[in-house]
Coordinates of C-alpha atoms (C1' of nucleotides) in Angstrom, one line a residue:
Chain A
M1 CA -27.7 8.2 8.9
S2 CA -28.7 4.7 10.4
T3 CA -26.3 3.4 7.3
A4 CA -23.9 6.1 8.4
T5 CA -23.5 4.9 11.8
A6 CA -24.0 1.4 11.0
D7 CA -21.5 0.3 9.7
G8 CA -17.6 -0.1 11.5
G9 CA -15.5 2.7 10.1
G10 CA -15.6 6.6 10.3
L11 CA -17.1 8.2 7.5
H12 CA -14.2 8.1 4.9
Q13 CA -14.1 4.6 5.1
R14 CA -17.1 4.8 3.4
M15 CA -16.2 7.2 0.9
L16 CA -12.6 5.3 0.5
D17 CA -14.8 1.9 -0.3
T18 CA -17.0 3.2 -2.5
L19 CA -14.8 5.4 -4.6
G20 CA -11.9 2.6 -4.7
E21 CA -14.1 0.3 -5.5
S22 CA -15.6 2.5 -8.6
I23 CA -12.4 3.2 -9.9
A24 CA -10.7 -0.5 -9.5
S25 CA -14.0 -1.5 -11.7
G26 CA -12.9 0.9 -14.1
R27 CA -16.4 2.3 -13.4
L28 CA -14.5 5.6 -13.2
A29 CA -11.9 5.2 -16.2
P30 CA -8.8 6.5 -16.2
G31 CA -8.7 10.2 -17.3
S32 CA -11.8 11.1 -15.6
R33 CA -11.7 14.0 -13.4
L34 CA -13.3 15.3 -10.3
T35 CA -13.1 17.8 -8.1
L36 CA -13.5 17.8 -3.9
E37 CA -16.6 20.0 -4.0
D38 CA -18.3 17.4 -6.2
L39 CA -17.2 14.5 -3.8
Q40 CA -18.2 16.8 -0.9
Q41 CA -21.7 17.1 -2.2
E42 CA -22.2 13.4 -3.5
F43 CA -21.3 12.0 -0.8
S44 CA -22.4 14.9 2.0
V45 CA -19.2 14.6 3.3
S46 CA -17.2 18.4 4.6
R47 CA -14.3 19.3 2.6
T48 CA -11.9 17.3 5.4
V49 CA -13.0 13.9 5.1
A50 CA -12.8 14.2 1.5
R51 CA -9.8 15.6 1.4
D52 CA -8.5 12.3 3.7
T53 CA -10.1 10.0 1.1
M54 CA -8.1 11.4 -1.8
R55 CA -5.2 11.5 0.3
V56 CA -5.2 7.9 1.1
L57 CA -6.7 7.0 -2.7
E58 CA -3.5 9.0 -4.0
S59 CA -0.9 7.7 -2.0
M60 CA -2.2 4.2 -3.6
N61 CA -1.4 5.9 -7.0
L62 CA -5.2 5.3 -7.8
V63 CA -6.1 9.1 -8.3
Y64 CA -3.5 12.4 -8.3
S65 CA -4.6 15.8 -7.9
R66 CA -3.4 18.8 -10.0
R67 CA -4.5 22.4 -8.7
R68 CA -6.9 24.2 -11.2
V69 CA -7.6 20.7 -12.2
G70 CA -8.9 18.6 -10.0
I71 CA -8.4 14.5 -9.0
V72 CA -7.8 12.6 -12.2
V73 CA -7.8 9.1 -11.9
Q74 CA -4.7 7.5 -13.2
D75 CA -4.1 4.8 -15.5
P76 CA -3.9 1.8 -14.1
Q77 CA -0.5 0.6 -14.5
H78 CA 0.6 2.8 -11.8
W79 CA -2.0 1.7 -9.5
N80 CA -0.1 -0.1 -6.4
V81 CA -1.2 -3.4 -7.4
F82 CA -0.1 -4.8 -3.3
D83 CA -2.4 -3.0 -1.8
P84 CA -4.8 -5.4 -0.2
K85 CA -7.5 -2.7 -0.2
L86 CA -7.2 -2.6 -3.9
V87 CA -6.8 -6.3 -4.2
H88 CA -9.8 -6.5 -2.4
W89 CA -11.9 -3.9 -4.3
R90 CA -10.4 -5.9 -7.6
L91 CA -11.7 -9.3 -6.3
A92 CA -15.6 -7.9 -5.5
S93 CA -15.5 -5.9 -9.0
T94 CA -16.7 -7.5 -12.4
R95 CA -12.8 -8.2 -13.3
R96 CA -12.3 -10.3 -11.0
E97 CA -11.3 -12.7 -13.1
A98 CA -7.9 -11.0 -14.0
Q99 CA -7.0 -10.5 -10.5
Y100 CA -7.4 -14.1 -9.7
A101 CA -5.1 -14.6 -12.3
S102 CA -2.6 -12.6 -11.3
L103 CA -2.7 -13.6 -7.9
T104 CA -2.5 -17.4 -8.7
E105 CA 0.7 -16.5 -10.9
L106 CA 1.9 -15.2 -7.9
R107 CA 1.4 -17.6 -5.5
I108 CA 2.8 -20.1 -8.1
A109 CA 5.9 -18.1 -8.1
V110 CA 6.0 -17.6 -4.3
E111 CA 5.2 -20.4 -2.6
P112 CA 8.1 -23.0 -3.7
I113 CA 10.6 -20.7 -2.6
A114 CA 8.7 -19.4 0.5
A115 CA 8.8 -23.5 1.1
A116 CA 12.4 -23.2 0.6
A117 CA 12.8 -20.2 3.0
A118 CA 10.9 -22.0 5.8
A119 CA 13.1 -25.0 5.4
R120 CA 15.9 -23.2 6.0
R121 CA 14.3 -20.7 8.8
A122 CA 11.2 -22.1 10.4
T123 CA 11.2 -22.1 14.2
H124 CA 10.8 -25.5 15.9
A125 CA 7.4 -24.9 16.8
Q126 CA 6.2 -23.7 13.4
R127 CA 7.9 -27.2 11.9
G128 CA 5.7 -29.0 14.2
E129 CA 2.6 -27.4 13.6
L130 CA 3.2 -27.9 9.6
G131 CA 3.7 -31.6 10.3
A132 CA 0.4 -31.6 12.0
L133 CA -1.7 -29.8 9.7
A134 CA -0.6 -31.9 6.9
A135 CA -1.4 -34.7 9.1
E136 CA -5.4 -33.1 9.7
L137 CA -5.3 -32.0 5.6
R138 CA -5.4 -36.2 5.1
R139 CA -7.7 -37.2 7.7
L140 CA -10.2 -34.3 6.3
G141 CA -9.3 -34.9 2.5
E142 CA -10.0 -38.3 3.1
A143 CA -13.2 -38.1 4.3
G144 CA -14.7 -35.7 2.2
D145 CA -15.0 -32.3 4.5
L146 CA -14.4 -30.0 2.3
E147 CA -15.3 -27.6 4.4
G148 CA -12.4 -28.8 7.2
F149 CA -9.9 -28.8 4.0
L150 CA -10.2 -25.5 2.6
A151 CA -9.8 -23.7 5.8
V152 CA -7.0 -26.5 7.3
D153 CA -5.2 -25.8 4.0
I154 CA -5.9 -22.3 4.1
A155 CA -4.1 -22.5 7.1
F156 CA -1.2 -24.8 6.7
H157 CA -0.2 -22.1 3.4
R158 CA -0.3 -18.9 6.1
L159 CA 2.1 -20.9 8.0
L160 CA 4.2 -21.6 5.5
L161 CA 4.1 -18.1 4.4
H162 CA 4.9 -16.9 7.7
S163 CA 7.8 -19.3 8.6
S164 CA 9.6 -18.5 5.3
G165 CA 10.9 -15.4 7.5
N166 CA 10.5 -13.2 4.8
E167 CA 8.0 -10.4 5.8
M168 CA 7.0 -10.0 2.3
F169 CA 6.4 -13.4 1.4
A170 CA 4.5 -13.8 4.8
A171 CA 2.6 -10.3 3.6
I172 CA 0.7 -12.4 0.4
D173 CA -1.0 -14.6 2.9
Q174 CA -4.2 -13.3 2.7
M175 CA -4.6 -12.9 -1.1
V176 CA -3.1 -16.8 -1.4
A177 CA -6.3 -17.6 1.2
E178 CA -8.6 -15.6 -0.7
V179 CA -7.3 -17.2 -3.9
L180 CA -8.0 -20.9 -2.0
T181 CA -11.3 -19.7 -0.5
S182 CA -12.7 -18.5 -4.2
R183 CA -11.4 -22.2 -5.6
T184 CA -13.1 -23.9 -3.5
Q185 CA -16.3 -22.1 -3.8
Q186 CA -16.2 -22.1 -7.3
G187 CA -16.2 -25.8 -7.4
L188 CA -12.8 -25.9 -9.0
M189 CA -11.8 -28.6 -6.6
P190 CA -12.5 -32.6 -6.9
F191 CA -14.9 -33.8 -4.6
R192 CA -12.1 -36.0 -2.6
P193 CA -8.5 -34.0 -3.0
E194 CA -6.6 -36.1 -4.8
E195 CA -3.6 -38.3 -3.5
A196 CA -0.5 -36.8 -4.7
A197 CA -1.9 -33.9 -3.8
L198 CA -1.8 -34.9 0.0
K199 CA 1.1 -36.3 -0.9
A200 CA 3.4 -33.3 -1.6
H201 CA 1.7 -31.2 1.5
E202 CA 2.9 -34.5 3.5
D203 CA 6.2 -33.7 1.5
V204 CA 6.5 -30.0 2.2
A205 CA 5.8 -30.3 6.0
T206 CA 8.2 -33.3 5.9
A207 CA 11.5 -31.4 4.3
V208 CA 10.9 -28.3 6.2
S209 CA 10.7 -30.0 9.5
R210 CA 14.1 -31.5 8.1
G211 CA 15.5 -28.6 6.8
D212 CA 16.0 -29.7 3.4
T213 CA 15.7 -26.9 1.0
N214 CA 15.9 -28.4 -2.2
K215 CA 13.2 -31.2 -1.2
A216 CA 11.1 -28.2 0.6
E217 CA 11.0 -26.4 -3.2
E218 CA 10.1 -29.6 -5.0
A219 CA 7.3 -30.7 -3.4
M220 CA 5.7 -27.2 -3.2
H221 CA 6.5 -27.1 -6.5
R222 CA 4.1 -30.5 -6.8
V223 CA 1.7 -28.4 -4.5
V224 CA 1.1 -25.5 -7.0
V225 CA 2.1 -27.5 -10.7
E226 CA -1.8 -28.5 -10.7
V227 CA -3.0 -25.0 -9.9
R228 CA -0.7 -24.2 -13.1
Q229 CA -2.3 -26.8 -15.1
A230 CA -5.7 -25.7 -14.0
M231 CA -5.3 -22.6 -15.2
G232 CA -3.8 -23.9 -18.5
L233 CA 0.0 -22.8 -18.1
D234 CA 1.7 -25.8 -18.7
Chain B
M1 CA 10.1 29.0 4.1
S2 CA 11.9 28.4 1.6
T3 CA 12.6 24.9 2.6
A4 CA 8.8 24.0 2.7
T5 CA 8.5 25.1 -1.4
A6 CA 11.7 24.3 -2.1
D7 CA 10.9 20.5 -2.1
G8 CA 8.5 19.1 -4.9
G9 CA 5.7 17.7 -2.8
G10 CA 3.3 20.0 -0.4
L11 CA 3.6 19.9 3.3
H12 CA 2.5 16.8 3.7
Q13 CA 5.0 14.8 2.1
R14 CA 7.5 16.5 3.9
M15 CA 6.2 14.9 6.9
L16 CA 5.2 12.0 5.9
D17 CA 8.7 10.7 4.3
T18 CA 9.9 12.2 8.1
L19 CA 7.7 9.9 9.6
G20 CA 7.2 7.4 7.7
E21 CA 11.4 6.6 7.5
S22 CA 11.2 7.1 11.9
I23 CA 8.9 3.8 11.7
A24 CA 10.7 2.5 9.0
S25 CA 13.6 2.5 10.4
G26 CA 12.7 1.2 14.2
R27 CA 13.8 4.9 15.7
L28 CA 9.2 5.2 16.6
A29 CA 9.0 1.8 18.1
P30 CA 5.8 -0.1 17.3
G31 CA 3.4 0.8 20.3
S32 CA 4.9 4.4 20.8
R33 CA 1.8 6.4 21.0
L34 CA 1.7 10.2 19.3
T35 CA -1.1 12.5 19.4
L36 CA -2.0 15.0 16.1
E37 CA -1.4 17.9 18.4
D38 CA 2.2 16.9 19.3
L39 CA 2.8 16.5 15.8
Q40 CA 1.1 20.0 15.0
Q41 CA 3.7 20.9 16.9
E42 CA 6.4 18.8 16.0
F43 CA 5.9 19.6 12.0
S44 CA 4.5 23.2 12.4
V45 CA 1.4 22.4 10.6
S46 CA -1.6 22.8 11.0
R47 CA -4.3 20.0 12.1
T48 CA -5.4 19.2 8.8
V49 CA -1.9 18.7 7.7
A50 CA -1.4 16.0 10.3
R51 CA -4.6 14.3 9.6
D52 CA -4.0 13.5 6.1
T53 CA -0.4 12.4 6.9
M54 CA -1.6 10.2 9.4
R55 CA -4.8 9.1 7.0
V56 CA -1.8 7.8 5.0
L57 CA 0.2 6.3 7.3
E58 CA -2.8 4.6 8.4
S59 CA -4.1 3.5 5.8
M60 CA -0.2 1.6 4.8
N61 CA -1.2 -0.2 8.3
L62 CA 2.1 1.6 9.8
V63 CA 0.1 3.1 12.7
Y64 CA -3.9 2.9 13.7
S65 CA -5.5 5.6 15.7
R66 CA -8.1 5.3 18.3
R67 CA -10.0 7.8 20.1
R68 CA -8.6 9.0 23.7
V69 CA -5.5 6.7 23.1
G70 CA -4.0 8.7 20.1
I71 CA -1.9 7.4 16.9
V72 CA -0.3 4.1 17.7
V73 CA 2.8 2.6 15.5
Q74 CA 1.5 -0.6 14.2
D75 CA 3.7 -4.0 15.1
P76 CA 6.0 -4.3 12.0
Q77 CA 3.8 -7.4 11.1
H78 CA 0.7 -5.7 10.0
W79 CA 2.8 -3.0 7.5
N80 CA 2.0 -3.5 4.0
V81 CA 5.3 -4.4 2.7
F82 CA 4.6 -3.8 -0.8
D83 CA 4.0 -0.3 -0.7
P84 CA 6.7 1.2 -2.6
K85 CA 7.1 4.3 -0.4
L86 CA 7.7 2.0 2.6
V87 CA 9.9 0.2 0.4
H88 CA 12.5 3.2 -0.3
W89 CA 12.0 4.1 3.4
R90 CA 13.3 0.8 4.6
L91 CA 15.9 1.1 2.0
A92 CA 17.1 4.7 3.3
S93 CA 17.2 2.6 6.6
T94 CA 19.7 1.3 8.9
R95 CA 17.8 -1.9 8.4
R96 CA 18.2 -1.5 4.6
E97 CA 19.8 -5.4 4.6
A98 CA 16.8 -6.7 5.6
Q99 CA 14.8 -5.3 3.2
Y100 CA 17.4 -6.0 0.3
A101 CA 17.1 -9.7 1.2
S102 CA 13.5 -9.7 1.2
L103 CA 13.7 -8.3 -2.1
T104 CA 16.5 -10.5 -3.4
E105 CA 14.4 -13.9 -2.2
L106 CA 11.1 -12.3 -4.0
R107 CA 12.8 -11.5 -7.2
I108 CA 14.3 -14.8 -7.2
A109 CA 10.6 -16.0 -7.0
V110 CA 9.1 -14.3 -9.2
E111 CA 11.2 -13.4 -12.2
P112 CA 11.2 -17.2 -13.2
I113 CA 7.5 -17.9 -13.4
A114 CA 7.7 -13.7 -15.0
A115 CA 9.8 -15.1 -17.4
A116 CA 7.3 -18.1 -18.7
A117 CA 4.7 -15.9 -18.7
A118 CA 6.3 -13.4 -21.3
A119 CA 7.2 -16.4 -23.1
R120 CA 2.9 -16.9 -23.8
R121 CA 2.4 -13.3 -23.6
A122 CA 5.1 -10.7 -24.7
T123 CA 4.2 -8.8 -27.7
H124 CA 6.1 -9.0 -31.2
A125 CA 8.0 -5.9 -30.7
Q126 CA 8.5 -7.0 -27.0
R127 CA 10.2 -9.8 -28.2
G128 CA 12.4 -8.4 -30.7
E129 CA 13.2 -5.8 -28.0
L130 CA 14.3 -8.6 -25.3
G131 CA 17.0 -9.8 -27.9
A132 CA 18.3 -6.5 -28.4
L133 CA 18.9 -5.9 -24.8
A134 CA 20.5 -9.2 -24.3
A135 CA 22.8 -8.5 -26.7
E136 CA 23.5 -4.9 -26.0
L137 CA 23.9 -6.4 -22.5
R138 CA 26.8 -8.9 -23.6
R139 CA 28.6 -6.1 -25.9
L140 CA 28.4 -4.2 -22.6
G141 CA 29.4 -6.7 -20.3
E142 CA 32.4 -8.0 -22.8
A143 CA 33.4 -4.3 -23.0
G144 CA 34.1 -3.6 -19.0
D145 CA 31.0 -1.2 -18.9
L146 CA 29.7 -1.7 -15.6
E147 CA 27.8 1.7 -15.5
G148 CA 26.2 1.1 -18.9
F149 CA 26.0 -3.2 -18.3
L150 CA 24.1 -1.4 -15.1
A151 CA 21.5 0.4 -17.0
V152 CA 20.6 -1.8 -19.6
D153 CA 20.2 -5.2 -17.0
I154 CA 17.9 -2.7 -15.2
A155 CA 15.9 -2.1 -18.9
F156 CA 15.8 -5.9 -19.7
H157 CA 14.7 -7.0 -16.7
R158 CA 11.9 -4.5 -16.4
L159 CA 11.0 -5.2 -19.3
L160 CA 10.3 -8.7 -18.8
L161 CA 8.4 -7.9 -15.7
H162 CA 6.0 -6.0 -18.0
S163 CA 6.3 -8.1 -20.8
S164 CA 4.6 -11.1 -18.7
G165 CA 1.3 -9.3 -18.9
N166 CA 1.0 -9.5 -15.1
E167 CA 0.4 -6.5 -13.5
M168 CA 1.5 -8.1 -10.0
F169 CA 4.5 -9.1 -11.4
A170 CA 5.4 -5.6 -13.3
A171 CA 4.7 -3.5 -10.0
I172 CA 8.0 -5.0 -9.1
D173 CA 10.1 -3.6 -11.5
Q174 CA 11.1 -0.5 -9.6
M175 CA 11.9 -2.6 -6.6
V176 CA 14.5 -5.1 -8.6
A177 CA 15.6 -1.7 -10.6
E178 CA 17.0 -0.8 -7.1
V179 CA 18.0 -4.4 -6.2
L180 CA 20.3 -4.3 -9.1
T181 CA 21.5 -1.0 -8.4
S182 CA 22.9 -1.8 -4.8
R183 CA 24.2 -4.7 -6.1
T184 CA 26.7 -2.7 -8.6
Q185 CA 26.9 0.0 -6.1
Q186 CA 28.0 -2.7 -3.4
G187 CA 30.9 -4.1 -5.8
L188 CA 29.3 -7.0 -5.5
M189 CA 29.3 -7.2 -9.4
P190 CA 32.1 -9.3 -10.9
F191 CA 34.2 -6.7 -13.1
R192 CA 33.3 -8.2 -16.0
P193 CA 29.9 -10.2 -16.4
E194 CA 30.5 -14.0 -16.1
E195 CA 30.0 -15.7 -19.6
A196 CA 27.6 -18.0 -18.2
A197 CA 25.0 -14.8 -17.1
L198 CA 25.4 -12.9 -20.3
K199 CA 24.9 -16.6 -21.7
A200 CA 21.2 -17.0 -19.5
H201 CA 20.0 -13.4 -20.7
E202 CA 20.2 -14.6 -24.2
D203 CA 19.0 -17.7 -23.9
V204 CA 15.6 -16.2 -21.8
A205 CA 15.4 -13.4 -24.3
T206 CA 15.6 -16.4 -27.0
A207 CA 13.0 -18.6 -25.3
V208 CA 10.9 -16.2 -25.3
S209 CA 10.8 -15.1 -28.4
R210 CA 10.1 -18.4 -29.7
G211 CA 7.3 -19.1 -27.3
D212 CA 9.0 -21.1 -25.5
T213 CA 8.0 -21.2 -21.8
N214 CA 9.7 -24.2 -20.2
K215 CA 12.9 -23.2 -21.9
A216 CA 12.1 -19.3 -20.7
E217 CA 11.7 -20.2 -16.8
E218 CA 14.5 -22.5 -17.0
A219 CA 17.1 -19.8 -18.6
M220 CA 15.6 -17.1 -15.8
H221 CA 16.4 -19.8 -13.3
R222 CA 20.2 -19.9 -14.1
V223 CA 20.2 -15.7 -14.3
V224 CA 19.0 -15.4 -11.0
V225 CA 20.6 -18.8 -9.3
E226 CA 24.5 -17.0 -9.2
V227 CA 22.1 -14.0 -6.7
R228 CA 20.9 -17.3 -4.5
Q229 CA 24.1 -18.3 -4.0
A230 CA 25.8 -15.1 -3.3
M231 CA 23.0 -14.3 -0.7
G232 CA 23.9 -17.7 0.9
L233 CA 20.5 -19.7 -0.1
D234 CA 22.0 -22.7 -1.7
Chain C
dA1 C1' -9.6 -5.8 50.4
dC2 C1' -12.0 -6.3 46.1
dA3 C1' -15.2 -5.8 42.8
dT4 C1' -18.5 -2.6 40.6
dT5 C1' -20.3 1.8 38.7
dC6 C1' -19.9 6.0 37.2
dC7 C1' -17.9 10.4 35.6
dA8 C1' -14.6 13.7 33.9
dA9 C1' -10.5 14.7 31.1
dT10 C1' -8.6 13.4 26.6
dG11 C1' -8.2 12.8 22.0
dG12 C1' -9.7 10.9 17.6
dT13 C1' -13.6 12.3 14.4
dG14 C1' -16.2 15.7 11.2
dT15 C1' -18.0 20.7 9.8
dT16 C1' -17.8 25.0 8.5
dA17 C1' -15.5 29.2 7.2
dT18 C1' -11.7 31.2 5.1
dC19 C1' -7.6 32.4 3.0
dT20 C1' -3.2 31.2 0.1
dT21 C1' -1.2 29.6 -3.5
dT22 C1' -0.4 27.3 -8.1
dT23 C1' -1.8 27.0 -13.2
dT24 C1' -4.4 28.4 -17.2
dG25 C1' -7.3 30.2 -20.6
dG26 C1' -8.8 33.9 -22.2
dG27 C1' -8.4 38.6 -24.1
dG28 C1' -6.0 42.8 -25.3
dA29 C1' -1.9 44.9 -27.0
dA30 C1' 2.7 44.6 -29.9
Chain D
dT1 C1' 0.0 35.9 -35.2
dT2 C1' 2.5 35.8 -30.9
dC3 C1' 2.9 37.4 -26.4
dC4 C1' 1.8 39.0 -22.0
dC5 C1' -0.8 39.6 -18.6
dC6 C1' -5.0 38.7 -15.7
dA7 C1' -9.0 36.8 -13.8
dA8 C1' -11.0 32.6 -12.7
dA9 C1' -10.7 27.9 -10.9
dA10 C1' -9.5 24.6 -7.3
dA11 C1' -6.4 22.5 -4.3
dG12 C1' -3.3 23.6 -0.5
dA13 C1' -3.4 25.0 4.3
dT14 C1' -4.8 27.2 8.5
dA15 C1' -8.2 28.3 12.4
dA16 C1' -11.8 27.0 15.5
dC17 C1' -15.3 24.3 17.1
dA18 C1' -19.3 20.8 18.2
dC19 C1' -19.3 16.0 19.0
dC20 C1' -18.8 11.4 20.8
dA21 C1' -16.4 7.1 22.3
dT22 C1' -13.0 5.4 25.5
dT23 C1' -11.1 5.0 29.5
dG24 C1' -8.7 5.6 34.1
dG25 C1' -9.6 6.0 38.0
dA26 C1' -12.5 8.2 42.2
dA27 C1' -16.8 6.8 44.4
dT28 C1' -19.6 3.3 46.1
dG29 C1' -20.5 -0.9 48.2
dT30 C1' -20.0 -5.6 49.4

DNA sequence: ACATTCCAATGGTGTTATCTTTTTGGGGAA
DNA sequence: TTCCCCAAAAAGATAACACCATTGGAATGT
């Protein structure tokens, strides 16, 4: 009762999150069968709400439904792994590490190219703002303010992705933010960021500002190369 | 009647595709308001079906719904641009070019890193198959069989993405296939693939086979660099 | 003239009941 | 044993209705 109305979303949000997380974590194994009726009872909701939920899960390719059979959990290889909801569920599950590794590798791939794109397409305001964030990053880094550093680091990467003018790059900003946050929370960051990292961020901002695509790509490569090494990818 | 049952999906598939394409193409501008009642009538379906459809569109962040207001088309920046359905709609719309450009840039970013990952993680069978596909590619290329070349090229890139062991890389295989197909259909491919391209594909296969991550990344970089130039990204 | 309060219309949210359609497993006939 | 047909199962779809959050604007007061 109180819980049903307490959370922000409607009924089917709750149901969606619960089921989604069950599937993402593997607790509901691929091949498992559900029926609408079971679900109605388990979550004590109406058929309509149960249907809504399954339709959304179906559109994420987490399940498929066949008449006479019921609703079947899909093989992971069919999942829409770029759906932010699924990413969130996977990060919340026990399979966190796998999702984290995939995201990091994606970030390593995308960010240098995004930097080059930003050097070509960023607006004047964006170029200025990037420079300001890079300077702020140095200030906070040298002051040893890890929390502030993280916030500005996220802002820097987010702005860069958006400045790329590629909406697919921009769309991964939330995922990059989660990766950066996780990195800090896990204590994987040195107490004081390395000089090389600070310099690399500044170089990205400078190159983007000057419209030097090659330099921007190279500098962003230096930013992520330390991540590659930390992940054992080099 | 006949049309309703003729196509593969149920009622709401039809409705979803129609609406999705309208939104993706911009014919239904951001900020446009719909109501369930309007939609029921326009598509002559029940409220339940209309709801199902809107829930799916909502989960893709193409729309959001608020009480008393109705269903509102979202700003493009909120869209889940990695959802295969949306990619498909955008490629089918008049904004094809923009989607095509974004995908190509994404491919340029991801494929070299995917090649490096494949060199590290591909199975023995995958390594062998990659080599076979590269050889077949040369044979078809030198024979001037563009259609066969395209098919094998798609198979090569798809296998590589899957061999990367990163499910997010694997998930973009369908999009890469569409880009390659489009490139050939638009006559952007030379009648006979360039020697450099054939060599680059072979080098990727060889490097992956040997587990040489750096070489694999560099060779795949050569594969996509011609695309960069063709798109004016260099 | 302007700000505040309040009310009623609107339209999504969720429930229940019912009918249709597809699929399939099993039983009976050839 | 094989084939065919039937009945049951479960999703697909429809309809009518109660509920309630929102909001635009009217009524009221300053």
